[in-house]
JSON list of C-alpha atoms in Angstrom, two decimals:
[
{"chain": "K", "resi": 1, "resn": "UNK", "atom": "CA", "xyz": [111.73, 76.82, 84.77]},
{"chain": "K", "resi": 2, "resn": "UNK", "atom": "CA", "xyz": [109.89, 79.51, 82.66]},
{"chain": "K", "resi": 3, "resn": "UNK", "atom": "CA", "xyz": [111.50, 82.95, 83.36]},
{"chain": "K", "resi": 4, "resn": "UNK", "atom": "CA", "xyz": [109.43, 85.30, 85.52]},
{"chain": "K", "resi": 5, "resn": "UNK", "atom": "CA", "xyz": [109.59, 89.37, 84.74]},
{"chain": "K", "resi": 6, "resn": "UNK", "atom": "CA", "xyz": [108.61, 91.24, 87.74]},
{"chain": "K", "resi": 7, "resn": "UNK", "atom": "CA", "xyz": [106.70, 94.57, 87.21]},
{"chain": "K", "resi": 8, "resn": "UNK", "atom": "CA", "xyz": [108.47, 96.67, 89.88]},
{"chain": "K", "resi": 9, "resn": "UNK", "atom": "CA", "xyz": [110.83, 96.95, 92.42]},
{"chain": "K", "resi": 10, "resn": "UNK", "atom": "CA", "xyz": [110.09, 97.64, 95.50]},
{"chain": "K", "resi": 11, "resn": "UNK", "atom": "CA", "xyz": [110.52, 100.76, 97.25]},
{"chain": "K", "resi": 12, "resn": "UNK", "atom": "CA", "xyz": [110.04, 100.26, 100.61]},
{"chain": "K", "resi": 13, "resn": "UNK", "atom": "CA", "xyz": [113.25, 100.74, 103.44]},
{"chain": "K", "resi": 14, "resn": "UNK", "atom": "CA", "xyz": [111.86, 97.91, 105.32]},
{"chain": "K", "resi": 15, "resn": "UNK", "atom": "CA", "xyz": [112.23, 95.19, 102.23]},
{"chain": "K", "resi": 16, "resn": "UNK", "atom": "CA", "xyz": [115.22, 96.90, 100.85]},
{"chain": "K", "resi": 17, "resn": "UNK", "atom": "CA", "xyz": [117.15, 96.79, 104.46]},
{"chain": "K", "resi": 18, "resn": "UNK", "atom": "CA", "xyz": [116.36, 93.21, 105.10]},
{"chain": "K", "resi": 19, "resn": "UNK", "atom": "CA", "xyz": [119.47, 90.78, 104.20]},
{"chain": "K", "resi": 20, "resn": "UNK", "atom": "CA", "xyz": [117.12, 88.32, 102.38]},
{"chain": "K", "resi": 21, "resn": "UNK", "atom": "CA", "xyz": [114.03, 88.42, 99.77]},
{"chain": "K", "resi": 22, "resn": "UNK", "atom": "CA", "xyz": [110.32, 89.07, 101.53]},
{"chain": "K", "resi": 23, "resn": "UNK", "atom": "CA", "xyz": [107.65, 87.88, 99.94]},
{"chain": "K", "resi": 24, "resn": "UNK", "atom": "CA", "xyz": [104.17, 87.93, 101.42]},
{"chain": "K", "resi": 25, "resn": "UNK", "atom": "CA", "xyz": [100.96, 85.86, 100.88]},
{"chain": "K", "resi": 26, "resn": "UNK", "atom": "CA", "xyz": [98.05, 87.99, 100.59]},
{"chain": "K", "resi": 27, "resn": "UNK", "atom": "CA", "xyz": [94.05, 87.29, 100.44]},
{"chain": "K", "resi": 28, "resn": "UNK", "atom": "CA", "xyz": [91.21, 87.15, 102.52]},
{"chain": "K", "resi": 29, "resn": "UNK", "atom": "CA", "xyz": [90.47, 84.58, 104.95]},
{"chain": "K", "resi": 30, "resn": "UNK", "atom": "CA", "xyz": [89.44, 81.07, 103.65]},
{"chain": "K", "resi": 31, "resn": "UNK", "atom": "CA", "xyz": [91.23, 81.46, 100.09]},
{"chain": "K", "resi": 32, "resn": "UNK", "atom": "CA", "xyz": [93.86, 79.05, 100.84]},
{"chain": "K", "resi": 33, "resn": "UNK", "atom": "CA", "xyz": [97.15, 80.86, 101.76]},
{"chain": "K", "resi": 34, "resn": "UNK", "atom": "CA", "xyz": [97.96, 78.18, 104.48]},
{"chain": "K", "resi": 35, "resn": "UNK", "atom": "CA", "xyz": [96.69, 75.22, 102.42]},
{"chain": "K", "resi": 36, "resn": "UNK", "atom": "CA", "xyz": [99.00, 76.65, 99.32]},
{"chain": "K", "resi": 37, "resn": "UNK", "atom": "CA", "xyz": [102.20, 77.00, 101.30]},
{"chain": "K", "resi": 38, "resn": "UNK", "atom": "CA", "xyz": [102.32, 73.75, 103.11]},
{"chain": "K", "resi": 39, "resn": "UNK", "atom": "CA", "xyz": [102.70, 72.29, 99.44]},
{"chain": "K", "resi": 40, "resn": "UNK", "atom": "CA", "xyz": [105.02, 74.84, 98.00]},
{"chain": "K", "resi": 41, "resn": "UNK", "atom": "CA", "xyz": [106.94, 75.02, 101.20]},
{"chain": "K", "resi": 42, "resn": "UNK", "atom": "CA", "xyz": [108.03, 71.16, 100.62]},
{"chain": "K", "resi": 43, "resn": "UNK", "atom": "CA", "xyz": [108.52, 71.97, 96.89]},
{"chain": "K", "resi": 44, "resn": "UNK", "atom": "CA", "xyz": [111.12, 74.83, 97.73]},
{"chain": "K", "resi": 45, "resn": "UNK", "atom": "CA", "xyz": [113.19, 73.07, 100.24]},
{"chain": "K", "resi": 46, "resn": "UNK", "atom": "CA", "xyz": [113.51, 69.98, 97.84]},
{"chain": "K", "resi": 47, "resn": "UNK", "atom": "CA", "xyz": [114.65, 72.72, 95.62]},
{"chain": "K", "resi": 48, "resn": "UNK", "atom": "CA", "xyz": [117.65, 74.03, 97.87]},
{"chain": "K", "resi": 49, "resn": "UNK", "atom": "CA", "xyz": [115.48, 76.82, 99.53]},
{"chain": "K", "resi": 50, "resn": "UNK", "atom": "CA", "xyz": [116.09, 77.36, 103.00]},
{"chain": "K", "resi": 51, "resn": "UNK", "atom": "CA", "xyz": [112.54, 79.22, 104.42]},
{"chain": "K", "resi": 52, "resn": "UNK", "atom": "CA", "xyz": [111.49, 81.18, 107.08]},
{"chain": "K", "resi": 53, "resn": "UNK", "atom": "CA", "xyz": [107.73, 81.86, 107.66]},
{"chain": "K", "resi": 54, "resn": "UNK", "atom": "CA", "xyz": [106.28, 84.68, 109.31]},
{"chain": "K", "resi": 55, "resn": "UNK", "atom": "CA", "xyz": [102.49, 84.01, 110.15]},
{"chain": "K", "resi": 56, "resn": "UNK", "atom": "CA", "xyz": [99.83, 87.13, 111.17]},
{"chain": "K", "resi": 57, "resn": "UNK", "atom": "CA", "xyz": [97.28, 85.84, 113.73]},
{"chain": "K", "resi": 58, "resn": "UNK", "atom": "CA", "xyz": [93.77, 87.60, 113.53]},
{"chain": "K", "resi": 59, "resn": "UNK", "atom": "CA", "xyz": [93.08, 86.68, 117.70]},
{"chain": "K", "resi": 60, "resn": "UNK", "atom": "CA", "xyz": [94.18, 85.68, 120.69]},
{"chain": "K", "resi": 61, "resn": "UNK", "atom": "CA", "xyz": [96.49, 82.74, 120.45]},
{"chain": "K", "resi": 62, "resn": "UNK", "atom": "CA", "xyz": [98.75, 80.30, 122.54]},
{"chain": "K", "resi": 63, "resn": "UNK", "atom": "CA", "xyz": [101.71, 77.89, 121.53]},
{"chain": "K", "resi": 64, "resn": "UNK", "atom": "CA", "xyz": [101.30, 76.49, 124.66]},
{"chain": "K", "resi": 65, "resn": "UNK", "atom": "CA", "xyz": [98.19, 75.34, 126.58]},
{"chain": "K", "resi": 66, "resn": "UNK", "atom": "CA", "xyz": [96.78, 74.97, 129.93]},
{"chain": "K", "resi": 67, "resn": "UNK", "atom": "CA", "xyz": [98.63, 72.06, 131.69]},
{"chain": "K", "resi": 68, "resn": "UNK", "atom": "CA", "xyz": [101.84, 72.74, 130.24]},
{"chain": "K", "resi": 69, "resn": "UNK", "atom": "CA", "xyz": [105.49, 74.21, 132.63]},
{"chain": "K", "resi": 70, "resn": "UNK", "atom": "CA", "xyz": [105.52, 77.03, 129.88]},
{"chain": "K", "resi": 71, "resn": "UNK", "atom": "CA", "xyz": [102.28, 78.18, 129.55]},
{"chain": "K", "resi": 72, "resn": "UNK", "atom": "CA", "xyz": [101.68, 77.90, 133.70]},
{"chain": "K", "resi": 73, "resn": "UNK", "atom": "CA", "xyz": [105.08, 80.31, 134.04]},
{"chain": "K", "resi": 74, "resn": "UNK", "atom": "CA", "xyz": [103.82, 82.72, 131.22]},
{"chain": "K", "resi": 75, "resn": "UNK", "atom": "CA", "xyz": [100.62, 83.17, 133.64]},
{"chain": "K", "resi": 76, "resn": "UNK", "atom": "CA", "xyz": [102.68, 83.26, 136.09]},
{"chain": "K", "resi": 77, "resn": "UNK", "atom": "CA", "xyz": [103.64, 86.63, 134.83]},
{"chain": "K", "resi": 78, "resn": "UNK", "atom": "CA", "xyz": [107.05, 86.21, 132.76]},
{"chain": "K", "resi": 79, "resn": "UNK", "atom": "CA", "xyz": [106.93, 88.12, 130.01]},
{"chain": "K", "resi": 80, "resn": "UNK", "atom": "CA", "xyz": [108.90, 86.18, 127.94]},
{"chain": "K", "resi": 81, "resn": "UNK", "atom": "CA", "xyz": [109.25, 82.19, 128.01]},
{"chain": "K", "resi": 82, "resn": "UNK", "atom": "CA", "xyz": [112.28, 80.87, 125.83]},
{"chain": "K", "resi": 83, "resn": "UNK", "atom": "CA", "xyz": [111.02, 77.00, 125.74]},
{"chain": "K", "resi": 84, "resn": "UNK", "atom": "CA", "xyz": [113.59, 74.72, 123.84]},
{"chain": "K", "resi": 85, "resn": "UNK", "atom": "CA", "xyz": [114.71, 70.87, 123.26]},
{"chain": "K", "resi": 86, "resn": "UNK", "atom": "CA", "xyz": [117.16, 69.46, 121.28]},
{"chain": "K", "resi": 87, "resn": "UNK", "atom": "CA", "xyz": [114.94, 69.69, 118.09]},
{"chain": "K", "resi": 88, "resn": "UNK", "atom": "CA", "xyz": [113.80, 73.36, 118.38]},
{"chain": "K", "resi": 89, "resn": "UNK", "atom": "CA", "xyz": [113.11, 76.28, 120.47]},
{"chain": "K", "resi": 90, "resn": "UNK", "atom": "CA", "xyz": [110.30, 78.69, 121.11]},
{"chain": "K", "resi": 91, "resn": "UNK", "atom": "CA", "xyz": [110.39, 82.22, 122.48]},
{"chain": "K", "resi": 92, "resn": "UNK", "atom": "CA", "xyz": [107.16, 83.50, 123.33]},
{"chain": "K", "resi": 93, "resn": "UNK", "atom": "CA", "xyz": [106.52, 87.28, 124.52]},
{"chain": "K", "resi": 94, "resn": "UNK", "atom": "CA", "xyz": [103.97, 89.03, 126.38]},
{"chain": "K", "resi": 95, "resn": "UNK", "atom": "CA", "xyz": [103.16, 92.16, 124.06]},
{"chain": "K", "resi": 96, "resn": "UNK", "atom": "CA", "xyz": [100.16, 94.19, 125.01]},
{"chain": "K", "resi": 97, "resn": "UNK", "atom": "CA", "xyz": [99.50, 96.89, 122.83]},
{"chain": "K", "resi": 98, "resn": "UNK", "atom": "CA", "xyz": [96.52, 98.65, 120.99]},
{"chain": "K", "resi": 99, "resn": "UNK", "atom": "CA", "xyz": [97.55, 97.03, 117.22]},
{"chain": "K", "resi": 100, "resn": "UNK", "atom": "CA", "xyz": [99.27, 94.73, 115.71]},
{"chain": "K", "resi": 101, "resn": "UNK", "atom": "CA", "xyz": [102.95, 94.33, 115.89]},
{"chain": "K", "resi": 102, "resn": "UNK", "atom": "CA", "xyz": [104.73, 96.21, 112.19]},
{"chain": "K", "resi": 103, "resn": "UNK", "atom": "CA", "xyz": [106.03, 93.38, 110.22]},
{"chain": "K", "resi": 104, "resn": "UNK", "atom": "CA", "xyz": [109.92, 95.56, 110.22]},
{"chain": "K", "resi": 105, "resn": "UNK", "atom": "CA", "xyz": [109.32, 94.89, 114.01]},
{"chain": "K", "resi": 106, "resn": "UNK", "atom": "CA", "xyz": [108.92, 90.91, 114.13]},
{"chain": "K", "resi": 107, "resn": "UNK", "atom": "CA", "xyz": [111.20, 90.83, 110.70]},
{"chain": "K", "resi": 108, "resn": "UNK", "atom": "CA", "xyz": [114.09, 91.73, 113.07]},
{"chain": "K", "resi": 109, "resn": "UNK", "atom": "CA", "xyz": [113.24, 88.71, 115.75]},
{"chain": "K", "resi": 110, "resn": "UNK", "atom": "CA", "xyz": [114.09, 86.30, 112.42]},
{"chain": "K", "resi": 111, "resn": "UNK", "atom": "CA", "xyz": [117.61, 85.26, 111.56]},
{"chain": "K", "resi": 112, "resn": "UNK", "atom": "CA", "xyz": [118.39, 86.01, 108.04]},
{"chain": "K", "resi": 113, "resn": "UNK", "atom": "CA", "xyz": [121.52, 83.78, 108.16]},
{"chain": "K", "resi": 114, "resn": "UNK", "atom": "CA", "xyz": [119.44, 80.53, 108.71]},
{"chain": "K", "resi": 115, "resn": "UNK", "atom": "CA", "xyz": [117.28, 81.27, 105.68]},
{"chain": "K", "resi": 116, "resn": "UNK", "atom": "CA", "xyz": [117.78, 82.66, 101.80]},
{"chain": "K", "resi": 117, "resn": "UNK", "atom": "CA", "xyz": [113.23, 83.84, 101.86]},
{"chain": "K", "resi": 118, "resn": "UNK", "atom": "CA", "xyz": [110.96, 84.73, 104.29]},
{"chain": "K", "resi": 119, "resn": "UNK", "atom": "CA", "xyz": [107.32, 84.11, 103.43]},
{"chain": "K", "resi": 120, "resn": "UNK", "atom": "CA", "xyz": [104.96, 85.82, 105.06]},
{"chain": "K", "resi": 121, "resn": "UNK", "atom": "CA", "xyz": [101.36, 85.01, 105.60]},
{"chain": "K", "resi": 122, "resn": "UNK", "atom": "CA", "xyz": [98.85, 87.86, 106.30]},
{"chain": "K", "resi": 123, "resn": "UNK", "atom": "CA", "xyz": [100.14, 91.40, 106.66]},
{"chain": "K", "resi": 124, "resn": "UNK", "atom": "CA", "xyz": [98.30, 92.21, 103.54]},
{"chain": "K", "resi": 125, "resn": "UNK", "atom": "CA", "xyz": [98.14, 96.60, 104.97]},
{"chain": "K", "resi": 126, "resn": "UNK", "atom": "CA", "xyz": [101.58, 96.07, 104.29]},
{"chain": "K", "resi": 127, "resn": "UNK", "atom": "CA", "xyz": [104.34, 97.45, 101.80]},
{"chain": "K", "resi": 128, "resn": "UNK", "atom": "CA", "xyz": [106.44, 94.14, 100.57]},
{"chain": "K", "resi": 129, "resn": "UNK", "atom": "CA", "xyz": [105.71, 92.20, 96.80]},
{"chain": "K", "resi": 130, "resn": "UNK", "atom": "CA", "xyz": [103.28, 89.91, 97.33]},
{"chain": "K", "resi": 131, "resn": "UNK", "atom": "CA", "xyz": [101.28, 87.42, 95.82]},
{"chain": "K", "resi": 132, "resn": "UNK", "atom": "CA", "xyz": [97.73, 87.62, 95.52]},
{"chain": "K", "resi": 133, "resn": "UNK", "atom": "CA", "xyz": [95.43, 84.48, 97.04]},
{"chain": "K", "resi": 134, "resn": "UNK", "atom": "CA", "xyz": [92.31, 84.79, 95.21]},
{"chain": "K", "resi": 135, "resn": "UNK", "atom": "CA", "xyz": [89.46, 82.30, 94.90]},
{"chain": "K", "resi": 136, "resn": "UNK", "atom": "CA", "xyz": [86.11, 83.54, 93.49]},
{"chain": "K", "resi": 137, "resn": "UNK", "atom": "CA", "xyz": [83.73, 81.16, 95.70]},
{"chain": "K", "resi": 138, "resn": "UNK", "atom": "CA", "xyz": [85.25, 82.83, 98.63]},
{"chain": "K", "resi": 139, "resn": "UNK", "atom": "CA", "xyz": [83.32, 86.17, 97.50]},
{"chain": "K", "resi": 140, "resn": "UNK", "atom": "CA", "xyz": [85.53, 88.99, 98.46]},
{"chain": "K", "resi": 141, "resn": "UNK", "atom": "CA", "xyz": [87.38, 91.41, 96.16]},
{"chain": "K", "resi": 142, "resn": "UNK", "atom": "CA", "xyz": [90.56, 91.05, 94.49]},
{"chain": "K", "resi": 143, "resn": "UNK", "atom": "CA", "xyz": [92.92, 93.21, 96.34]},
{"chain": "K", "resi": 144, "resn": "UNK", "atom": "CA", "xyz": [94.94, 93.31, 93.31]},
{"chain": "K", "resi": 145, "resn": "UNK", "atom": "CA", "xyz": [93.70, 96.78, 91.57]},
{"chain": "K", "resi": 146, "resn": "UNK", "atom": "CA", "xyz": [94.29, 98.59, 94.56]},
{"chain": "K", "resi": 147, "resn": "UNK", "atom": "CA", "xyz": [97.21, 97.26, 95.87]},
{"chain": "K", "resi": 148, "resn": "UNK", "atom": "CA", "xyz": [100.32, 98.46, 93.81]},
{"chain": "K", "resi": 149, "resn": "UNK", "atom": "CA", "xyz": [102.59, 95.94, 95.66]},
{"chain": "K", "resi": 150, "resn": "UNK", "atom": "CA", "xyz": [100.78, 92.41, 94.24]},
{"chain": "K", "resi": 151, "resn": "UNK", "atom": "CA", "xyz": [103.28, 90.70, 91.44]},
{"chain": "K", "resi": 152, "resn": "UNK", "atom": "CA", "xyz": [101.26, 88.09, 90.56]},
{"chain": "K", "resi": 153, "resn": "UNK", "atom": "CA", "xyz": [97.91, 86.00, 91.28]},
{"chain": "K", "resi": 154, "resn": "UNK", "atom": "CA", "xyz": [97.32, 82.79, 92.30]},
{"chain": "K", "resi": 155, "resn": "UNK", "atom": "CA", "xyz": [93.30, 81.46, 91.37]},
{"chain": "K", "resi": 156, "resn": "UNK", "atom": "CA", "xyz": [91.67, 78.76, 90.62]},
{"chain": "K", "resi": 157, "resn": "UNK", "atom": "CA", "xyz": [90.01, 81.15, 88.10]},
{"chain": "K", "resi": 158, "resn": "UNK", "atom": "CA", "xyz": [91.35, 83.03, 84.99]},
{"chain": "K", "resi": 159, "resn": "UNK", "atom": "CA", "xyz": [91.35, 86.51, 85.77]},
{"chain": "K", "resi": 160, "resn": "UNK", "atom": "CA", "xyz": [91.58, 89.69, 84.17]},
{"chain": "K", "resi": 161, "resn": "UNK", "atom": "CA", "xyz": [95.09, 91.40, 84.66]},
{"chain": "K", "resi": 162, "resn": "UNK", "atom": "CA", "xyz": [98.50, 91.68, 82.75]},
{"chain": "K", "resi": 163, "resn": "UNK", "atom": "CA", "xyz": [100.19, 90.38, 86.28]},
{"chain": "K", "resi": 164, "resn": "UNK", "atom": "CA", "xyz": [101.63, 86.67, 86.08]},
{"chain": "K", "resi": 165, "resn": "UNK", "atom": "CA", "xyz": [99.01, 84.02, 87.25]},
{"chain": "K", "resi": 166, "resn": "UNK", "atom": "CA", "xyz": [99.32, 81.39, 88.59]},
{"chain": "K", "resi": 167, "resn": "UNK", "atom": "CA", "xyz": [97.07, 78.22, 89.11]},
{"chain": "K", "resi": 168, "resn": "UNK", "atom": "CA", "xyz": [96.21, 77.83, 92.70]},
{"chain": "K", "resi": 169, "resn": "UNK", "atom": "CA", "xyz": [96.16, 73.48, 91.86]},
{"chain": "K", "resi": 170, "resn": "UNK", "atom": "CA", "xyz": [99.72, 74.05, 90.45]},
{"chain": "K", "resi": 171, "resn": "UNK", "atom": "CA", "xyz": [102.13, 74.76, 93.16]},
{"chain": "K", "resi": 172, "resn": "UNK", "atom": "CA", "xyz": [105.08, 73.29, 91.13]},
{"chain": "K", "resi": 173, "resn": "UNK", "atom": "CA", "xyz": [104.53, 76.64, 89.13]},
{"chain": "K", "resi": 174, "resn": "UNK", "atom": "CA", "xyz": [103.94, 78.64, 92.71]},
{"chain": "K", "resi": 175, "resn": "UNK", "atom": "CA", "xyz": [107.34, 77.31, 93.51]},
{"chain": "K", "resi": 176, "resn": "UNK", "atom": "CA", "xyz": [109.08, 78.10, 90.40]},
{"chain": "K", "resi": 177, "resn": "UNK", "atom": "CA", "xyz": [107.74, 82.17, 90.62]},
{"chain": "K", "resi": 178, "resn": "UNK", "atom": "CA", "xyz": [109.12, 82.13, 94.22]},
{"chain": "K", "resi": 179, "resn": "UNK", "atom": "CA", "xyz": [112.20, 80.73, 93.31]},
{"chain": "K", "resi": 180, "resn": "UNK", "atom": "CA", "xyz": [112.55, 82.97, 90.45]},
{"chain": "K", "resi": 181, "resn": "UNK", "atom": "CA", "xyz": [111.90, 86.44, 92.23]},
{"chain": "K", "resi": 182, "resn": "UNK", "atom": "CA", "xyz": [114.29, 84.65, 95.65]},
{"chain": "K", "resi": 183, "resn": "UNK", "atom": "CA", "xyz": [116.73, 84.90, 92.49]},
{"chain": "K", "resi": 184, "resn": "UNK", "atom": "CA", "xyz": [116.35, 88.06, 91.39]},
{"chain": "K", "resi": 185, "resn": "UNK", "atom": "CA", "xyz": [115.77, 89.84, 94.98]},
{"chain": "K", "resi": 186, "resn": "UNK", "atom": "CA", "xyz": [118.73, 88.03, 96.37]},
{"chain": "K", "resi": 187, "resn": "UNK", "atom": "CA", "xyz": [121.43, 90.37, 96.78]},
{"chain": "K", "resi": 188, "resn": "UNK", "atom": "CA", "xyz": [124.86, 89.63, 95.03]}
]
């Protein structure tokens, strides 16, 4: 595994408080970032990496749908529906508010004991390291320049910076920088 130098730490009370790493998956929409972590997500827990995912949603969404107990009792007007089996468990919550939830807020909903990285998808307004998503075709910016908290990119296209990048068709190598900076985030 080729050693990874990361250009900063990072500052912010939310990442430094947290018991594990945080590192977030930044781009616009239709660059990839859910395509590229359901094959470095596999890659990571071959590896020994236990991960939890945190995922922004843009709009409205439901876990559960029409004609299902849970989703009938959340209309019902229960603000929270814990739904569970012997395989897993869901807990949604009725939240209506004016913006988005803060990632610090849902952060604390995750248990840090059952995991050694949380990967988060979206939240790019937010302070954590992150790696950059970028695909020219899509035809949006790189967020890179003006976003002090990207440590490296991941393209499909060489591009001009002195961050690490990485090839978007290589997620062996996206695995490898993860694992690296789990490593060197991971408190001793």
């Amino acid at each position: 595994m080729r050693e990874h130098a990361f250009p900063h730490d990072h500052d912010c009370p939310m990442i430094q408080d947290f018991p594990i790493p945080v590192l977030g998956f930044a781009a616009w929409s239709g660059a990839g970032k859910t395509t590229l972590l359901t094959r470095v997500i596999p890659l990571l827990r071959e590896r020994g990496l236990r991960c939890a995912l945190l995922k922004h949603a843009h709009h409205m969404f439901d876990i559960d749908h029409p004609g299902k107990d849970s989703y009938a009792l959340r209309k019902a007007g229960a603000e929270q529906v814990l739904i569970a089996s012997r395989r897993r468990w869901a807990l949604m919550v009725e939240d209506e508010r004016d913006n988005d939830p803060a990632l610090r807020d849902l952060l604390s909903h995750l248990d840090a004991t059952r995991a050694d990285l949380v990967l988060v998808e979206g939240f790019k307004g937010e302070r954590m390291p992150k790696l950059e998503i970028h695909r020219p075709s899509v035809g949006k910016p790189l967020l890179y320049p003006d976003d002090p908290d990207i440590i490296a990119v991941v393209s499909d296209t060489p591009l001009p910076t002195s961050l690490t990048q990485l090839d978007i068709d290589d997620p062996a190598a996206v695995a490898d920088f993860i694992i690296a900076f789990q490593r060197a985030h991971t408190p001793r």
